[in-house]
PDB file of C-alpha atoms and ligand atoms in Angstrom:
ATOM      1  CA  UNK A   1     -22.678   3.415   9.925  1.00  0.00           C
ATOM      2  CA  UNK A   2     -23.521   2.974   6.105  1.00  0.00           C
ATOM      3  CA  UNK A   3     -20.500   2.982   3.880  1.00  0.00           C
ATOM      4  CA  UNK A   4     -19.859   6.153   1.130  1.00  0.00           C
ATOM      5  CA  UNK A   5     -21.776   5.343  -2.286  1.00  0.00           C
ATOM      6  CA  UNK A   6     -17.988   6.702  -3.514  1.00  0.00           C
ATOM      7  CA  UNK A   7     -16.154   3.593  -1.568  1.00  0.00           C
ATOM      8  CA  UNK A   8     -13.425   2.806  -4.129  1.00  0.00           C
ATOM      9  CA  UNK A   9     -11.952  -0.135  -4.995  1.00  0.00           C
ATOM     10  CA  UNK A  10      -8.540   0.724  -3.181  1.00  0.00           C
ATOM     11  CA  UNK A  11     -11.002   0.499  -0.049  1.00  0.00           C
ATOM     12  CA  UNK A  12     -12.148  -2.888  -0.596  1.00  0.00           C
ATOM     13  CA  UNK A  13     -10.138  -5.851   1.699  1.00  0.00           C
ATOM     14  CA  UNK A  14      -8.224  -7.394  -0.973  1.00  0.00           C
ATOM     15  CA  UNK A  15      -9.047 -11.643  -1.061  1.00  0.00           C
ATOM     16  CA  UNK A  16      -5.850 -13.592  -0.217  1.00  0.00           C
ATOM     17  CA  UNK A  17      -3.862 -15.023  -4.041  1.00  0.00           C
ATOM     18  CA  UNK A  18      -0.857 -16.462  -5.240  1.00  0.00           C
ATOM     19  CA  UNK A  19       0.982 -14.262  -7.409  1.00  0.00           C
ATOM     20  CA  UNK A  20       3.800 -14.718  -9.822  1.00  0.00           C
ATOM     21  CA  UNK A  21       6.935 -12.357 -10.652  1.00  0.00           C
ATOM     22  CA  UNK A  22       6.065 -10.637 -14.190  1.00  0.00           C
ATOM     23  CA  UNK A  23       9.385  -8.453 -14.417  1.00  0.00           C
ATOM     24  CA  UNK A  24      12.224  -7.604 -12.438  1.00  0.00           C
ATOM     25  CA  UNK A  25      15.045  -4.608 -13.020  1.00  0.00           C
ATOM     26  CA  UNK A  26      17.809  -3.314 -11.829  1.00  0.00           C
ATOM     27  CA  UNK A  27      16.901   0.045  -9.684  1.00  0.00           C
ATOM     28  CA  UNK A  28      20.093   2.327  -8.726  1.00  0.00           C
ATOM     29  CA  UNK A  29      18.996   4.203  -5.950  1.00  0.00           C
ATOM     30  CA  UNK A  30      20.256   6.889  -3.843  1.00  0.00           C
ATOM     31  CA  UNK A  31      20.694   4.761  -0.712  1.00  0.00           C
ATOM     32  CA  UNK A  32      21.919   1.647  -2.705  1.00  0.00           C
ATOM     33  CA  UNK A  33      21.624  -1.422  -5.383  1.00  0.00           C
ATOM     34  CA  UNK A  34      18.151  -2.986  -5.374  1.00  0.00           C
ATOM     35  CA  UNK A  35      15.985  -4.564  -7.585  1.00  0.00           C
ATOM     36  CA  UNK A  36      12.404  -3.799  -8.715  1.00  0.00           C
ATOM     37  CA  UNK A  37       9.605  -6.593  -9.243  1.00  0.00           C
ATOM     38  CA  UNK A  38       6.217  -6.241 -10.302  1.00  0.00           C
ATOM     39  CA  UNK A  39       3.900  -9.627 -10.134  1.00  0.00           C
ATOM     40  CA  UNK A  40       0.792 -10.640 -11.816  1.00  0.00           C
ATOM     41  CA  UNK A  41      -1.840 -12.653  -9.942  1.00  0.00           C
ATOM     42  CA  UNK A  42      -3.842 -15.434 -10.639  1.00  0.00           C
ATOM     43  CA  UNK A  43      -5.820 -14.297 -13.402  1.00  0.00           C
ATOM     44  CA  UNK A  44      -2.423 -12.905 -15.548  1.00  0.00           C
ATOM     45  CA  UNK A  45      -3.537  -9.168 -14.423  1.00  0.00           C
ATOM     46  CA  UNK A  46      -0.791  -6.874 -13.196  1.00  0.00           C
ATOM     47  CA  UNK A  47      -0.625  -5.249  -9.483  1.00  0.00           C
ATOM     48  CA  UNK A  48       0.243  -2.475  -8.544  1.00  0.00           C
ATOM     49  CA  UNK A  49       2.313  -3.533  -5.653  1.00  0.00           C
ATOM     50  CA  UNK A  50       5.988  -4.546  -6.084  1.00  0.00           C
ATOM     51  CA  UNK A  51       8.950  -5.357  -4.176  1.00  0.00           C
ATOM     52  CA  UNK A  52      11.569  -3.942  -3.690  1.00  0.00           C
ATOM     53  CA  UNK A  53      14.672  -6.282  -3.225  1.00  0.00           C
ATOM     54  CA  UNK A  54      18.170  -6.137  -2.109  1.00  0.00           C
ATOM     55  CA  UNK A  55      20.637  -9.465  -3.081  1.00  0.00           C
ATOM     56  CA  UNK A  56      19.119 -13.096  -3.336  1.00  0.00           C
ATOM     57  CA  UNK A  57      16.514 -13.347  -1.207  1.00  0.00           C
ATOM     58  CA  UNK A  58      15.207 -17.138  -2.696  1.00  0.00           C
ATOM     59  CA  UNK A  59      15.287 -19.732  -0.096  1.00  0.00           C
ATOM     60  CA  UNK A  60      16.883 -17.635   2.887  1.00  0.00           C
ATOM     61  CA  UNK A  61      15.104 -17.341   6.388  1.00  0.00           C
ATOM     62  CA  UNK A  62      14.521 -14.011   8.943  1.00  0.00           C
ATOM     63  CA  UNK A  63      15.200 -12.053   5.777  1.00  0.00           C
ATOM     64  CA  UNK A  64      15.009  -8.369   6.865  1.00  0.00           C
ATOM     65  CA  UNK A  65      11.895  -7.321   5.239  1.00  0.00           C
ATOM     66  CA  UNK A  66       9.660  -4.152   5.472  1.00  0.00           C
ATOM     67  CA  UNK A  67       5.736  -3.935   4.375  1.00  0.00           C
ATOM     68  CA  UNK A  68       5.086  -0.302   3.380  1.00  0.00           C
ATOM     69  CA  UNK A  69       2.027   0.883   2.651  1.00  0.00           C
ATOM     70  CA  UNK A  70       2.121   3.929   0.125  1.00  0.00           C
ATOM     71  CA  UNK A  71       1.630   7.331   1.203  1.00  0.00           C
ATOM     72  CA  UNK A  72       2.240   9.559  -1.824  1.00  0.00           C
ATOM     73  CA  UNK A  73       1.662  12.762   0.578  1.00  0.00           C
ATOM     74  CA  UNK A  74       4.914  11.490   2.924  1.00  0.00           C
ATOM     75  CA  UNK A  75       7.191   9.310   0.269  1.00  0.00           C
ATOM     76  CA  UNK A  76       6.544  11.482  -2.656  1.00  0.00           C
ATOM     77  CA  UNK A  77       5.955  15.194  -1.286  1.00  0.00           C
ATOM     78  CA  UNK A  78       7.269  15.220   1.878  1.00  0.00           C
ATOM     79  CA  UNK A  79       4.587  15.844   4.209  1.00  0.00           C
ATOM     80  CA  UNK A  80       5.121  15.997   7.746  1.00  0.00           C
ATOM     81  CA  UNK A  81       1.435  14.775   9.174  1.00  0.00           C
ATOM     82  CA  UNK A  82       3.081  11.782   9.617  1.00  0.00           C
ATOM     83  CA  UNK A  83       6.350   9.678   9.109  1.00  0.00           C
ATOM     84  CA  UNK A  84       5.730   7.362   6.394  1.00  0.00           C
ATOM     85  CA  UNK A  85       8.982   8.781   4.245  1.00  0.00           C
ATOM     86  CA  UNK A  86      11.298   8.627   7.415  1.00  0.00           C
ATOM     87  CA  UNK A  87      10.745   4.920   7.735  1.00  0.00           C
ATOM     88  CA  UNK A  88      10.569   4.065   4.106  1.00  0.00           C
ATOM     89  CA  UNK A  89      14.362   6.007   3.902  1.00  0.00           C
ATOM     90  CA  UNK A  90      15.492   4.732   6.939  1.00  0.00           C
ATOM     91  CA  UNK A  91      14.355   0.766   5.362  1.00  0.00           C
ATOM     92  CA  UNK A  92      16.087   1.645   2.320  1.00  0.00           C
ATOM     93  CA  UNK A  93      19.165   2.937   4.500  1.00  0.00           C
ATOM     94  CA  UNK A  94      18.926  -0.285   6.428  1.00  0.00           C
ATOM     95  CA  UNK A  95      18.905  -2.360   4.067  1.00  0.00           C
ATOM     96  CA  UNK A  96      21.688  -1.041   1.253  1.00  0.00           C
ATOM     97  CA  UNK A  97      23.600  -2.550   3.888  1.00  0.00           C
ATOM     98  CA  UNK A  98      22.588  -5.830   3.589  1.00  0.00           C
ATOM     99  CA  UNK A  99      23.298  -8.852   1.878  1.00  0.00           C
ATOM    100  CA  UNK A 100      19.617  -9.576   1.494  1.00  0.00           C
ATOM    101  CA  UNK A 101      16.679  -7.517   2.093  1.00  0.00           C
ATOM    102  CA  UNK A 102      13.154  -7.127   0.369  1.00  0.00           C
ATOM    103  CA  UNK A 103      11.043  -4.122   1.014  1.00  0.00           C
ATOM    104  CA  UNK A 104       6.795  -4.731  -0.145  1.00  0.00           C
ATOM    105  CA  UNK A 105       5.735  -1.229  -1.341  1.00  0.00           C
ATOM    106  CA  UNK A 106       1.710  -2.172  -1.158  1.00  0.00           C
ATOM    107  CA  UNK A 107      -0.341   0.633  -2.513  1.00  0.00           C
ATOM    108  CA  UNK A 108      -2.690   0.634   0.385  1.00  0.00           C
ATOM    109  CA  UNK A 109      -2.770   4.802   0.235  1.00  0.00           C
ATOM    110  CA  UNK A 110      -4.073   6.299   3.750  1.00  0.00           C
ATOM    111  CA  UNK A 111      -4.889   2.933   5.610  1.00  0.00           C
ATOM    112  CA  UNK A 112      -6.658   1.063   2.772  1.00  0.00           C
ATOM    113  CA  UNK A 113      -9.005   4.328   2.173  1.00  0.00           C
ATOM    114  CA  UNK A 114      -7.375   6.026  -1.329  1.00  0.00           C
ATOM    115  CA  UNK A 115      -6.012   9.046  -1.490  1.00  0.00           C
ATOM    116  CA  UNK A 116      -9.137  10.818  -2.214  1.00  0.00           C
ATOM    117  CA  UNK A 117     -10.743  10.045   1.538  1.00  0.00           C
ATOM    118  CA  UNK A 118      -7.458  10.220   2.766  1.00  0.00           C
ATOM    119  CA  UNK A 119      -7.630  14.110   1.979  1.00  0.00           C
ATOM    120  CA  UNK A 120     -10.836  14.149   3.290  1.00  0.00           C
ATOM    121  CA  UNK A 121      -9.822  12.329   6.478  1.00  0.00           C
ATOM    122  CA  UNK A 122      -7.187  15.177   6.681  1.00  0.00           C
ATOM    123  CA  UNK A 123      -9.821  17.846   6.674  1.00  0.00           C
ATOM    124  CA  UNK A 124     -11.471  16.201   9.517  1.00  0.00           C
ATOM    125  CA  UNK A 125      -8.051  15.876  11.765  1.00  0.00           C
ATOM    126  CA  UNK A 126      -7.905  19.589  10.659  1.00  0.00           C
ATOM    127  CA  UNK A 127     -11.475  20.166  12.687  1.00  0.00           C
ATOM    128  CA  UNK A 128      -9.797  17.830  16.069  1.00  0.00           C
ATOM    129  CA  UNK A 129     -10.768  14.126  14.776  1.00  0.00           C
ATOM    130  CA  UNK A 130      -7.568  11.706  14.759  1.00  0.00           C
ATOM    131  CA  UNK A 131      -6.631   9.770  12.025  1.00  0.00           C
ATOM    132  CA  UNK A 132      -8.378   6.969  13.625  1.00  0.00           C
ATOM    133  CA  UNK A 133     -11.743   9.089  14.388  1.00  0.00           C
ATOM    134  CA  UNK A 134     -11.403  10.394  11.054  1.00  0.00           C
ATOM    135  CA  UNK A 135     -11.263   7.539   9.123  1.00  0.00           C
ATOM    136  CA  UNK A 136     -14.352   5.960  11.516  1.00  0.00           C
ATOM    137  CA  UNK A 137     -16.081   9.454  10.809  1.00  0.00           C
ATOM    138  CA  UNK A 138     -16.042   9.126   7.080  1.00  0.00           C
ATOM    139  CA  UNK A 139     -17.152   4.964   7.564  1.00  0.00           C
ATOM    140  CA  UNK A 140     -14.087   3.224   7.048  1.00  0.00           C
ATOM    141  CA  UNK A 141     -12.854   1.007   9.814  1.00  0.00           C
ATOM    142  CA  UNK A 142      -9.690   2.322  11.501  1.00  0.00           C
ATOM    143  CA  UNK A 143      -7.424   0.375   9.312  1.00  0.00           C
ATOM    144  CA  UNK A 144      -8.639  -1.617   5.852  1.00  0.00           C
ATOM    145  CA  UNK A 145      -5.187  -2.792   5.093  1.00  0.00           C
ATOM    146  CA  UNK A 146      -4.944  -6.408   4.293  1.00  0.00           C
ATOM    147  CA  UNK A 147      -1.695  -8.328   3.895  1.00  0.00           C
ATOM    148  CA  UNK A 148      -2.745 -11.480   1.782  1.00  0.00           C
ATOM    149  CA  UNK A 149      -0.712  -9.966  -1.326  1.00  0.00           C
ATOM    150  CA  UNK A 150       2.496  -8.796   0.612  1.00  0.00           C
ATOM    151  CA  UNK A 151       2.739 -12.556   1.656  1.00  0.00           C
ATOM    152  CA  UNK A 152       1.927 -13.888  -1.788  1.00  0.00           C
ATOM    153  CA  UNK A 153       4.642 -11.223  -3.030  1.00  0.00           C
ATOM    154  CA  UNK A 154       7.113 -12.803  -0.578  1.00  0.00           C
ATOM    155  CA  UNK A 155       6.572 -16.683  -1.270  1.00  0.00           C
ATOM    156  CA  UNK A 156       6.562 -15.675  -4.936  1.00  0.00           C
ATOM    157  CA  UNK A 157      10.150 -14.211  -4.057  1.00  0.00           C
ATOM    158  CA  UNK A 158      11.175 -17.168  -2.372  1.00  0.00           C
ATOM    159  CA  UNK A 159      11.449 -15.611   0.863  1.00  0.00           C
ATOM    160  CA  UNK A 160      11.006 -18.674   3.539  1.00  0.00           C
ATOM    161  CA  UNK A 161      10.352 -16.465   6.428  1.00  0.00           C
ATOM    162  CA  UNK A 162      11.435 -12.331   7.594  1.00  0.00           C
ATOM    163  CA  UNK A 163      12.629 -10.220  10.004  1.00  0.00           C
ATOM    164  CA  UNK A 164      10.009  -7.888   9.983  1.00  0.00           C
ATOM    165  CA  UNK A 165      11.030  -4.294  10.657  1.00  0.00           C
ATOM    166  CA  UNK A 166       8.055  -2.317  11.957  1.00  0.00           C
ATOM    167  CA  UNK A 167       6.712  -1.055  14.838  1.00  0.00           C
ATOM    168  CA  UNK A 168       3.081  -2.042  13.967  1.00  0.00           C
ATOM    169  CA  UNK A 169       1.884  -5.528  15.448  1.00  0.00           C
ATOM    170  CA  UNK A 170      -0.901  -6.188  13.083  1.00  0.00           C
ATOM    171  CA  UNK A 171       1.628  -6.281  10.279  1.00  0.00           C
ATOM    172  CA  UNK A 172       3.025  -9.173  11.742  1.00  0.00           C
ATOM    173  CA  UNK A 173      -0.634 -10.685  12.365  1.00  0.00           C
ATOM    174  CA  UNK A 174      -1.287  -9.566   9.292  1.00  0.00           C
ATOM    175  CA  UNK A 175       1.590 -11.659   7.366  1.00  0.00           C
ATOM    176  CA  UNK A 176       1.634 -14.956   9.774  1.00  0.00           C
ATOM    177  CA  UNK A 177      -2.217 -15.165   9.198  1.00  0.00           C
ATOM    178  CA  UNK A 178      -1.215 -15.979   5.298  1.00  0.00           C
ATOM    179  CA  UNK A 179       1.590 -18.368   5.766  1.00  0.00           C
ATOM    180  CA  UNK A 180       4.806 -16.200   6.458  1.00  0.00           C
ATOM    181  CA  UNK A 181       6.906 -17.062   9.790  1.00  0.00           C
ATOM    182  CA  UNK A 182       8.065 -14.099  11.464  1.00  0.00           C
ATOM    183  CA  UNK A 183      11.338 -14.494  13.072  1.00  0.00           C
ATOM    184  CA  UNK A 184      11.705 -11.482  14.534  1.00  0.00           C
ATOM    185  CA  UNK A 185      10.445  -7.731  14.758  1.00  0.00           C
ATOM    186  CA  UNK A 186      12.207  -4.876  14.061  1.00  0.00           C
ATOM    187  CA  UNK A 187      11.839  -1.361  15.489  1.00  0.00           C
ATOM    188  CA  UNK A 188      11.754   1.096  13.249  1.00  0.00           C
ATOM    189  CA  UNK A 189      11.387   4.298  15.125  1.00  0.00           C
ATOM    190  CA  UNK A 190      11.132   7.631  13.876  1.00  0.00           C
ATOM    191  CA  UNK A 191      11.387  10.992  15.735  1.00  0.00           C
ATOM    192  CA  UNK A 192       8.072  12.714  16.628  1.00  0.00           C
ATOM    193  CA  UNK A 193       8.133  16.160  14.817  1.00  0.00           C
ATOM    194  CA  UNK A 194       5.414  19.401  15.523  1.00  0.00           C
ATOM    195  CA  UNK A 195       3.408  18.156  12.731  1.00  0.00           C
ATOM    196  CA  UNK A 196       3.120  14.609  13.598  1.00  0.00           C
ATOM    197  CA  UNK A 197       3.259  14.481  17.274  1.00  0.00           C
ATOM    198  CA  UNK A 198      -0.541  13.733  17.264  1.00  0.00           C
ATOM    199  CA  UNK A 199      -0.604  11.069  14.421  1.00  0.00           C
ATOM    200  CA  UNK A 200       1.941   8.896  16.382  1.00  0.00           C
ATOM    201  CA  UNK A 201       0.611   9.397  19.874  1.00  0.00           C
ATOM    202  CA  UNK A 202      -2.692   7.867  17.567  1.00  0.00           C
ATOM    203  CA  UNK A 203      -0.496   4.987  16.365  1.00  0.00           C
ATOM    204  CA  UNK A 204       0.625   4.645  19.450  1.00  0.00           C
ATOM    205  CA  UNK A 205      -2.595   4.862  21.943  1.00  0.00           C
ATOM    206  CA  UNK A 206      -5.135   3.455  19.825  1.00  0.00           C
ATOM    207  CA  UNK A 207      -3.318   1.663  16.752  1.00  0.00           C
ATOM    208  CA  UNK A 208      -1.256  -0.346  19.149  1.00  0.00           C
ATOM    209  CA  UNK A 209       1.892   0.541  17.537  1.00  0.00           C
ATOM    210  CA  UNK A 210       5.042  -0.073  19.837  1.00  0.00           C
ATOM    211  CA  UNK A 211       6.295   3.779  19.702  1.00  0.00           C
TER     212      UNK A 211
HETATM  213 ZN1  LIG B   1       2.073   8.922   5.594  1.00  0.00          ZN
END
């Protein structure tokens, strides 16, 4: 199937990189003390990715870690199609507790697609596709999310290897195939609501997500 003239850049598989921190702050939050970082790769631009970290996580191993990838329809406005904000809160919950923890906020909106197709690809669940058949429908593979800069983002930390929390397998693949050990995995299970029932049976039947 031919790929939209209107594929965006946010679609594109992002090539793997070394990145460096370019600032970190302080960031208060609701559930706890972390820090924000925001990196700059090779080439002195800026990403748009950052991390989120709790404590000192330089030169530590199994350092509880999540990789989310942003949904601004679940972590900013609440939507219930699927349960991106649950485990983002519930990482942030987690990990307030700990002594060390680093959370990867990758801005890989709607599986790698943007937010534009994304709404698109919500049309099309709207007329019985899956988020899976959707995305396939509109000629994106299933899932375009590459994790090259999350591990780049973690070495750059310091982090020597994670405990990954996540129910989703390829993350794992996803981080060991650029150089970070996993230690251990995580679940990080969130309760199926009336809205999202059918997005995580889809995670779970076809995504190979451990629900
Ligand atoms: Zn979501």
């Amino acid at each position: 199937m031919p790929l939209p003239h209107s594929l965006g850049a946010a679609a594109r598989p992002r090539p793997v990189r070394t990145v460096e921190i370019f600032a970190r702050a302080k960031l208060p939050s609701r559930f706890g003390d972390f820090e924000i970082v925001s990196f700059t790769d090779e080439r002195g631009a800026t990403l748009d990715d950052v991390a989120i970290v709790r404590g000192d996580v330089a030169g530590r191993e199994s350092v509880p870690t999540r990789v989310h990838s942003e949904c601004l329809t679940g972590d900013v406005f609440g939507s219930m199609r699927c349960d991106c904000r649950e485990q983002l809160e519930l990482a942030l919950e987690r990990f307030a507790t700990e002594e060390a923890a680093v959370i990867i906020y990758m801005r890989q909106e709607g599986r790698g697609i943007g937010i534009a197709h994304k709404v698109r690809a919500y049309a099309l669940q709207e007329q019985g596709l899956d988020t899976v058949e959707a995305n396939i429908h509109l000629g994106f593979d299933s899932d375009l999310r590459d994790y090259g800069a999350a591990a780049a983002m973690l070495r750059a930390l310091g982090v020597v290897s994670v405990g990954l929390h996540t129910n989703n397998l390829e993350k794992i693949a996803g981080l060991q195939k650029y150089g970070v050990p996993v230690t251990e995995r995580i679940s990080i299970q969130s309760v199926p609501g009336e809205h999202n029932e059918r997005y995580l049976a889809t995670k779970r039947e076809k995504c190979g997500h451990l629900l």
